[in-house]
mmCIF file of C-alpha atoms in Angstrom:
data_model
loop_
_atom_site.group_PDB
_atom_site.id
_atom_site.type_symbol
_atom_site.label_atom_id
_atom_site.label_comp_id
_atom_site.label_asym_id
_atom_site.label_seq_id
_atom_site.Cartn_x
_atom_site.Cartn_y
_atom_site.Cartn_z
ATOM 1 C CA MET A 13 94.062 83.433 115.606
ATOM 2 C CA SER A 14 90.760 82.146 116.428
ATOM 3 C CA THR A 15 88.612 80.947 113.357
ATOM 4 C CA PRO A 16 85.104 82.754 112.271
ATOM 5 C CA LYS A 17 82.368 80.249 111.048
ATOM 6 C CA SER A 18 80.302 81.462 108.142
ATOM 7 C CA GLY A 19 76.012 81.642 108.632
ATOM 8 C CA GLY A 20 75.557 78.076 107.259
ATOM 9 C CA GLY A 21 78.172 76.489 110.010
ATOM 10 C CA VAL A 22 81.408 75.475 107.525
ATOM 11 C CA ARG A 23 84.259 76.199 108.886
ATOM 12 C CA ILE A 24 86.717 78.538 107.024
ATOM 13 C CA GLN A 25 90.077 76.966 107.517
ATOM 14 C CA GLN A 26 92.615 79.830 108.307
ATOM 15 C CA PRO A 27 97.032 79.231 108.914
ATOM 16 C CA GLN A 28 97.977 79.266 111.458
ATOM 17 C CA ARG A 29 99.385 82.488 112.351
ATOM 18 C CA ARG A 30 102.852 83.287 114.362
ATOM 19 C CA ILE A 31 104.242 86.228 116.334
ATOM 20 C CA GLY A 32 107.587 86.557 114.506
ATOM 21 C CA PRO A 33 110.899 86.162 115.752
ATOM 22 C CA ALA A 34 112.109 88.546 119.141
ATOM 23 C CA MET A 35 112.835 92.396 118.786
ATOM 24 C CA SER A 36 116.401 92.553 117.562
ATOM 25 C CA LYS A 37 118.841 94.197 119.694
ATOM 26 C CA LYS A 38 118.645 97.526 117.610
ATOM 27 C CA LEU A 39 114.782 97.876 117.671
ATOM 28 C CA GLU A 40 114.681 96.923 121.601
ATOM 29 C CA GLU A 41 117.216 99.776 122.153
ATOM 30 C CA ARG A 42 115.093 102.012 119.922
ATOM 31 C CA MET A 43 111.956 101.078 121.415
ATOM 32 C CA SER A 44 113.300 101.606 125.420
ATOM 33 C CA LYS A 45 113.448 105.271 124.712
ATOM 34 C CA ILE A 46 109.864 105.419 123.924
ATOM 35 C CA ARG A 47 107.232 105.307 127.007
ATOM 36 C CA TYR A 48 104.053 104.693 125.118
ATOM 37 C CA LYS A 49 103.616 102.991 122.125
ATOM 38 C CA ILE A 50 99.668 103.265 120.490
ATOM 39 C CA VAL A 51 98.164 102.168 117.967
ATOM 40 C CA VAL A 52 95.325 104.542 116.331
ATOM 41 C CA LEU A 53 93.414 101.865 114.447
ATOM 42 C CA SER A 54 89.508 102.149 112.634
ATOM 43 C CA GLY A 55 87.732 98.791 111.304
ATOM 44 C CA LYS A 56 87.079 100.959 108.295
ATOM 45 C CA GLY A 57 88.593 103.927 105.867
ATOM 46 C CA GLY A 58 86.664 107.567 105.618
ATOM 47 C CA VAL A 59 85.916 107.865 109.472
ATOM 48 C CA GLY A 60 88.888 109.932 109.281
ATOM 49 C CA LYS A 61 91.574 108.019 111.649
ATOM 50 C CA SER A 62 94.950 110.102 110.460
ATOM 51 C CA PHE A 63 93.268 113.388 111.454
ATOM 52 C CA ILE A 64 92.538 111.989 114.916
ATOM 53 C CA THR A 65 95.969 110.555 115.195
ATOM 54 C CA SER A 66 97.681 114.262 113.732
ATOM 55 C CA SER A 67 95.861 116.144 115.654
ATOM 56 C CA LEU A 68 96.061 113.514 119.089
ATOM 57 C CA ALA A 69 99.977 114.010 118.061
ATOM 58 C CA MET A 70 99.435 117.549 118.321
ATOM 59 C CA ALA A 71 97.788 117.809 121.569
ATOM 60 C CA LEU A 72 99.472 115.734 123.770
ATOM 61 C CA ALA A 73 102.575 117.979 122.370
ATOM 62 C CA LEU A 74 100.987 121.136 123.547
ATOM 63 C CA ARG A 75 100.696 119.034 126.682
ATOM 64 C CA ASN A 76 104.383 119.322 126.700
ATOM 65 C CA ARG A 77 105.105 115.653 126.152
ATOM 66 C CA ARG A 78 107.467 114.111 123.216
ATOM 67 C CA VAL A 79 105.712 113.053 120.005
ATOM 68 C CA GLY A 80 106.173 110.891 117.412
ATOM 69 C CA VAL A 81 103.887 110.047 114.711
ATOM 70 C CA ALA A 82 104.902 106.506 112.485
ATOM 71 C CA ASP A 83 102.389 106.897 109.266
ATOM 72 C CA VAL A 84 102.344 102.944 108.794
ATOM 73 C CA ASP A 85 99.087 103.232 106.419
ATOM 74 C CA PHE A 86 101.463 102.801 103.270
ATOM 75 C CA HIS A 87 98.717 102.980 100.614
ATOM 76 C CA GLY A 88 97.017 106.143 101.537
ATOM 77 C CA PRO A 89 99.710 108.476 103.475
ATOM 78 C CA SER A 90 98.703 111.177 104.690
ATOM 79 C CA ILE A 91 99.846 112.370 107.585
ATOM 80 C CA PRO A 92 102.555 114.894 106.518
ATOM 81 C CA ARG A 93 100.212 116.796 105.222
ATOM 82 C CA MET A 94 98.057 116.918 107.913
ATOM 83 C CA LEU A 95 101.763 118.136 109.579
ATOM 84 C CA GLY A 96 102.277 120.645 107.566
ATOM 85 C CA VAL A 97 105.220 118.701 106.375
ATOM 86 C CA GLU A 98 104.405 117.348 102.945
ATOM 87 C CA ASP A 99 106.815 119.627 101.248
ATOM 88 C CA GLU A 100 110.082 117.818 103.922
ATOM 89 C CA VAL A 101 111.754 114.460 103.256
ATOM 90 C CA LEU A 102 113.836 112.151 105.645
ATOM 91 C CA GLY A 103 117.290 113.327 106.673
ATOM 92 C CA ALA A 104 119.895 110.223 106.966
ATOM 93 C CA VAL A 105 123.624 110.007 108.438
ATOM 94 C CA VAL A 106 126.098 107.087 108.563
ATOM 95 C CA ASP A 107 127.247 105.862 111.958
ATOM 96 C CA GLU A 108 130.255 105.269 113.675
ATOM 97 C CA LYS A 109 129.584 101.011 112.657
ATOM 98 C CA GLY A 110 128.584 101.865 108.951
ATOM 99 C CA GLU A 111 124.892 101.575 109.558
ATOM 100 C CA THR A 112 122.285 104.015 107.820
ATOM 101 C CA ILE A 113 120.264 105.852 110.615
ATOM 102 C CA ILE A 114 116.874 107.593 109.205
ATOM 103 C CA ILE A 115 116.643 111.087 110.993
ATOM 104 C CA PRO A 116 112.332 111.442 111.163
ATOM 105 C CA VAL A 117 110.795 114.875 110.184
ATOM 106 C CA GLU A 118 109.869 117.244 112.743
ATOM 107 C CA ASN A 119 107.195 119.594 112.422
ATOM 108 C CA ALA A 120 106.509 123.728 114.163
ATOM 109 C CA LEU A 121 105.579 121.936 117.419
ATOM 110 C CA GLY A 122 108.956 119.404 117.568
ATOM 111 C CA ILE A 123 106.760 116.332 116.747
ATOM 112 C CA LYS A 124 109.164 113.589 114.920
ATOM 113 C CA ILE A 125 107.236 111.927 111.620
ATOM 114 C CA VAL A 126 108.212 108.957 109.240
ATOM 115 C CA SER A 127 105.960 108.324 106.309
ATOM 116 C CA ILE A 128 106.858 106.691 102.634
ATOM 117 C CA GLU A 129 105.429 109.471 101.374
ATOM 118 C CA PHE A 130 108.903 111.505 102.293
ATOM 119 C CA MET A 131 110.780 108.870 100.622
ATOM 120 C CA LEU A 132 108.735 109.349 97.208
ATOM 121 C CA SER A 133 110.326 111.414 94.211
ATOM 122 C CA ASP A 134 106.977 112.288 93.061
ATOM 123 C CA ARG A 135 104.110 112.286 95.604
ATOM 124 C CA THR A 136 100.887 111.398 93.341
ATOM 125 C CA LEU A 137 102.880 107.875 92.515
ATOM 126 C CA PRO A 138 100.558 104.929 94.273
ATOM 127 C CA VAL A 139 102.914 102.750 96.962
ATOM 128 C CA ALA A 140 101.990 99.175 94.732
ATOM 129 C CA TRP A 141 103.711 96.784 97.389
ATOM 130 C CA ARG A 142 102.507 93.446 99.061
ATOM 131 C CA GLY A 143 103.183 91.982 102.103
ATOM 132 C CA ALA A 144 106.479 91.080 102.749
ATOM 133 C CA ILE A 145 107.659 94.350 101.518
ATOM 134 C CA LYS A 146 105.143 96.573 103.839
ATOM 135 C CA MET A 147 106.779 94.578 106.571
ATOM 136 C CA LYS A 148 110.444 95.326 105.825
ATOM 137 C CA ALA A 149 109.859 99.071 105.489
ATOM 138 C CA LEU A 150 107.640 98.933 108.920
ATOM 139 C CA GLN A 151 110.625 97.079 110.863
ATOM 140 C CA GLN A 152 113.245 99.533 108.707
ATOM 141 C CA PHE A 153 110.606 102.710 110.627
ATOM 142 C CA LEU A 154 111.375 101.303 114.012
ATOM 143 C CA GLU A 155 115.159 100.085 113.858
ATOM 144 C CA ASP A 156 116.654 102.230 111.255
ATOM 145 C CA VAL A 157 114.611 105.615 112.459
ATOM 146 C CA ASP A 158 116.103 107.790 115.318
ATOM 147 C CA TRP A 159 113.111 108.490 117.318
ATOM 148 C CA GLY A 160 115.436 109.225 120.173
ATOM 149 C CA PRO A 161 113.788 109.534 123.560
ATOM 150 C CA LEU A 162 109.864 110.082 123.231
ATOM 151 C CA ASP A 163 106.969 109.708 125.880
ATOM 152 C CA TYR A 164 104.656 108.822 122.837
ATOM 153 C CA LEU A 165 104.620 107.276 119.995
ATOM 154 C CA LEU A 166 101.580 106.973 117.509
ATOM 155 C CA PHE A 167 101.187 104.664 114.645
ATOM 156 C CA ASP A 168 98.433 105.759 112.133
ATOM 157 C CA ALA A 169 97.652 102.400 110.589
ATOM 158 C CA PRO A 170 95.471 101.487 107.909
ATOM 159 C CA PRO A 171 91.885 100.223 108.031
ATOM 160 C CA GLY A 172 90.803 96.833 108.870
ATOM 161 C CA THR A 173 92.090 94.496 110.589
ATOM 162 C CA GLY A 174 94.101 92.383 107.525
ATOM 163 C CA ASP A 175 97.828 91.539 107.508
ATOM 164 C CA ASP A 176 98.813 95.646 106.877
ATOM 165 C CA ALA A 177 97.356 95.723 110.810
ATOM 166 C CA LEU A 178 98.671 92.724 112.251
ATOM 167 C CA ASN A 179 102.371 93.404 111.220
ATOM 168 C CA ILE A 180 102.229 96.697 113.516
ATOM 169 C CA PHE A 181 101.642 94.431 116.437
ATOM 170 C CA GLN A 182 104.504 92.145 115.000
ATOM 171 C CA ALA A 183 107.013 94.194 114.938
ATOM 172 C CA ALA A 184 106.772 96.386 117.746
ATOM 173 C CA PRO A 185 106.346 96.307 121.466
ATOM 174 C CA ILE A 186 102.872 98.136 121.050
ATOM 175 C CA ASP A 187 101.237 99.374 124.768
ATOM 176 C CA ALA A 188 97.883 100.762 123.598
ATOM 177 C CA VAL A 189 95.659 100.919 121.010
ATOM 178 C CA ILE A 190 92.291 103.768 120.470
ATOM 179 C CA PHE A 191 89.639 102.875 117.903
ATOM 180 C CA VAL A 192 88.226 105.986 115.927
ATOM 181 C CA THR A 193 84.388 105.474 114.148
ATOM 182 C CA LEU A 194 81.904 107.798 112.807
ATOM 183 C CA PRO A 195 77.957 108.102 115.194
ATOM 184 C CA SER A 196 76.964 105.552 112.101
ATOM 185 C CA GLU A 197 75.498 102.100 113.530
ATOM 186 C CA VAL A 198 77.253 100.989 110.593
ATOM 187 C CA SER A 199 80.634 102.628 111.238
ATOM 188 C CA SER A 200 80.314 101.594 114.686
ATOM 189 C CA HIS A 201 79.204 97.456 113.611
ATOM 190 C CA VAL A 202 82.846 97.627 111.735
ATOM 191 C CA VAL A 203 84.769 99.052 114.383
ATOM 192 C CA ALA A 204 83.719 96.226 116.757
ATOM 193 C CA LYS A 205 85.343 93.970 115.146
ATOM 194 C CA SER A 206 88.740 96.339 115.178
ATOM 195 C CA ILE A 207 88.504 95.994 118.539
ATOM 196 C CA ARG A 208 87.661 91.950 118.884
ATOM 197 C CA PHE A 209 90.509 92.217 116.661
ATOM 198 C CA VAL A 210 93.009 93.551 119.171
ATOM 199 C CA GLU A 211 91.192 91.146 121.559
ATOM 200 C CA MET A 212 92.145 88.048 120.263
ATOM 201 C CA ILE A 213 95.804 89.295 119.278
ATOM 202 C CA LYS A 214 96.105 89.813 123.041
ATOM 203 C CA ARG A 215 94.522 86.422 124.105
ATOM 204 C CA ASP A 216 96.378 84.535 121.118
ATOM 205 C CA PHE A 217 99.729 86.357 121.153
ATOM 206 C CA ASN A 218 99.877 86.932 125.049
ATOM 207 C CA LYS A 219 100.521 90.816 124.184
ATOM 208 C CA ASP A 220 99.872 92.860 127.288
ATOM 209 C CA ILE A 221 98.004 96.008 125.337
ATOM 210 C CA LYS A 222 95.232 98.103 127.234
ATOM 211 C CA ILE A 223 92.225 99.174 125.439
ATOM 212 C CA LEU A 224 92.247 102.946 125.510
ATOM 213 C CA GLY A 225 88.878 103.713 124.377
ATOM 214 C CA VAL A 226 87.143 105.485 121.527
ATOM 215 C CA ILE A 227 87.078 108.710 119.525
ATOM 216 C CA GLU A 228 83.766 109.256 117.733
ATOM 217 C CA ASN A 229 84.786 111.995 114.762
ATOM 218 C CA MET A 230 82.573 113.961 113.145
ATOM 219 C CA SER A 231 80.033 113.816 115.971
ATOM 220 C CA TYR A 232 77.772 116.926 115.366
ATOM 221 C CA TYR A 233 77.762 119.755 113.135
ATOM 222 C CA VAL A 234 77.230 123.333 114.979
ATOM 223 C CA CYS A 235 74.956 125.814 112.131
ATOM 224 C CA ASP A 236 75.925 129.353 112.489
ATOM 225 C CA ASP A 237 72.610 129.801 114.422
ATOM 226 C CA GLY A 238 73.583 127.292 116.733
ATOM 227 C CA ARG A 239 71.854 124.556 115.638
ATOM 228 C CA ILE A 240 73.339 121.337 115.768
ATOM 229 C CA ILE A 241 72.638 118.255 113.300
ATOM 230 C CA LYS A 242 74.299 115.032 113.591
ATOM 231 C CA ILE A 243 74.685 114.432 109.721
ATOM 232 C CA PHE A 244 75.833 111.292 110.368
ATOM 233 C CA GLY A 245 73.744 109.670 112.942
ATOM 234 C CA GLU A 246 74.015 109.353 116.618
ATOM 235 C CA GLY A 247 75.348 107.228 119.673
ATOM 236 C CA GLY A 248 77.756 104.939 117.368
ATOM 237 C CA GLY A 249 80.374 105.950 119.630
ATOM 238 C CA GLU A 250 78.754 105.553 123.206
ATOM 239 C CA ARG A 251 77.025 102.435 122.372
ATOM 240 C CA LEU A 252 79.964 100.685 121.252
ATOM 241 C CA ALA A 253 81.876 101.802 124.395
ATOM 242 C CA LYS A 254 79.496 100.904 126.114
ATOM 243 C CA ALA A 255 79.261 97.332 124.772
ATOM 244 C CA LEU A 256 82.527 96.703 124.934
ATOM 245 C CA GLY A 257 83.490 97.952 128.064
ATOM 246 C CA VAL A 258 85.891 100.486 127.405
ATOM 247 C CA GLU A 259 85.967 104.013 127.510
ATOM 248 C CA LEU A 260 84.270 106.965 125.279
ATOM 249 C CA LEU A 261 87.330 109.250 125.187
ATOM 250 C CA GLY A 262 85.097 112.404 123.398
ATOM 251 C CA LYS A 263 83.433 113.223 120.667
ATOM 252 C CA ILE A 264 85.052 115.278 117.296
ATOM 253 C CA PRO A 265 82.157 117.694 115.811
ATOM 254 C CA LEU A 266 82.549 118.322 112.316
ATOM 255 C CA ASP A 267 84.338 121.439 111.258
ATOM 256 C CA PRO A 268 84.471 122.226 107.215
ATOM 257 C CA ARG A 269 87.828 124.270 107.912
ATOM 258 C CA VAL A 270 89.825 120.602 108.431
ATOM 259 C CA SER A 271 89.576 119.946 104.965
ATOM 260 C CA GLU A 272 90.537 123.448 103.920
ATOM 261 C CA ALA A 273 93.575 123.199 106.336
ATOM 262 C CA ASN A 274 94.428 120.450 105.172
ATOM 263 C CA ASP A 275 94.084 120.871 101.650
ATOM 264 C CA ARG A 276 96.516 123.868 102.116
ATOM 265 C CA GLY A 277 98.995 122.038 103.872
ATOM 266 C CA GLU A 278 97.861 124.045 107.119
ATOM 267 C CA ILE A 279 97.657 122.561 111.115
ATOM 268 C CA PHE A 280 94.589 123.089 111.548
ATOM 269 C CA PHE A 281 95.288 122.765 115.681
ATOM 270 C CA VAL A 282 97.648 125.531 115.091
ATOM 271 C CA LYS A 283 95.315 127.961 112.909
ATOM 272 C CA TYR A 284 92.265 126.859 115.057
ATOM 273 C CA PRO A 285 93.493 126.234 118.499
ATOM 274 C CA ASP A 286 89.746 127.840 119.592
ATOM 275 C CA SER A 287 88.224 125.650 118.021
ATOM 276 C CA PRO A 288 85.660 123.121 119.422
ATOM 277 C CA ALA A 289 87.482 120.407 118.061
ATOM 278 C CA SER A 290 90.766 121.333 118.894
ATOM 279 C CA LYS A 291 89.353 121.952 122.516
ATOM 280 C CA GLU A 292 87.902 118.599 122.372
ATOM 281 C CA PHE A 293 91.197 117.266 121.456
ATOM 282 C CA LEU A 294 93.026 118.926 124.190
ATOM 283 C CA LYS A 295 90.889 116.671 126.795
ATOM 284 C CA ILE A 296 90.932 113.238 125.488
ATOM 285 C CA ALA A 297 94.364 114.446 125.468
ATOM 286 C CA ASP A 298 94.446 114.813 129.215
ATOM 287 C CA LYS A 299 92.169 111.919 129.359
ATOM 288 C CA ILE A 300 94.682 109.378 127.782
ATOM 289 C CA ILE A 301 97.793 111.323 129.854
ATOM 290 C CA LYS A 302 95.989 109.873 133.021
ATOM 291 C CA LEU A 303 94.857 106.999 131.857
ATOM 292 C CA VAL A 304 98.318 105.894 130.890
ATOM 293 C CA GLU A 305 100.717 107.574 133.148
ATOM 294 C CA GLU A 306 98.326 107.934 136.088
ATOM 295 C CA GLU A 307 98.158 104.450 136.616
#
């Protein structure tokens, strides 16, 4: 990968990264049944990436698409709660070759979900894994899980641009990425690094990955009297999309009911289908379908 320079002109030496070996036959077979593999990224935590991933999965499912979600944020898995399956566990069967096949959990909308959260006997336990173990777990999520035929597999990625994010692009034939930011300048500045990160992967590893665009989360809050308040600033998503030549896919309003639904293990999208946020996600899903399916 390209090596950054410090402000004083000192060149930071980095080890040469290489994409791993070619896909195994098993992985190739699994991935061939999935039309579009999309990573949801952000440069920093706290922007609501998992909420965006889970809501986008539900919006695509409501558009009659077959959807799966791979929760690969191993240190902060939250997808099961947001998709209403927090208390479920992964199934497993042994095939005719004697190999164990993992059966993903399905929620009320038929979304297939795999998360490390399903494997913890005590859900309060931290996942204190290092790189090699996380890479192995990621490969298992892809190779050993019977995803079946899907239109979309969304990866809820960990924040940042380190090994954890890079592992996803090494392990899977990713087709596209979506970036999540807040309206603030600080957030959009950090997320811009994630976009550059993907551009470096495309260039240095000869990967054909499409950048679908930016979603601005917590964009505004609508008061009871109709006033709109921009709590986290304004225009960060638009500036980021324009500066980097990608599309602003949508702006998600801040809604306190999101947190309330998540705390209760309820699916926000199902409980509040007429909320401004839910309607915006359906518009974003329509844009994504057009971008990837109607080329």
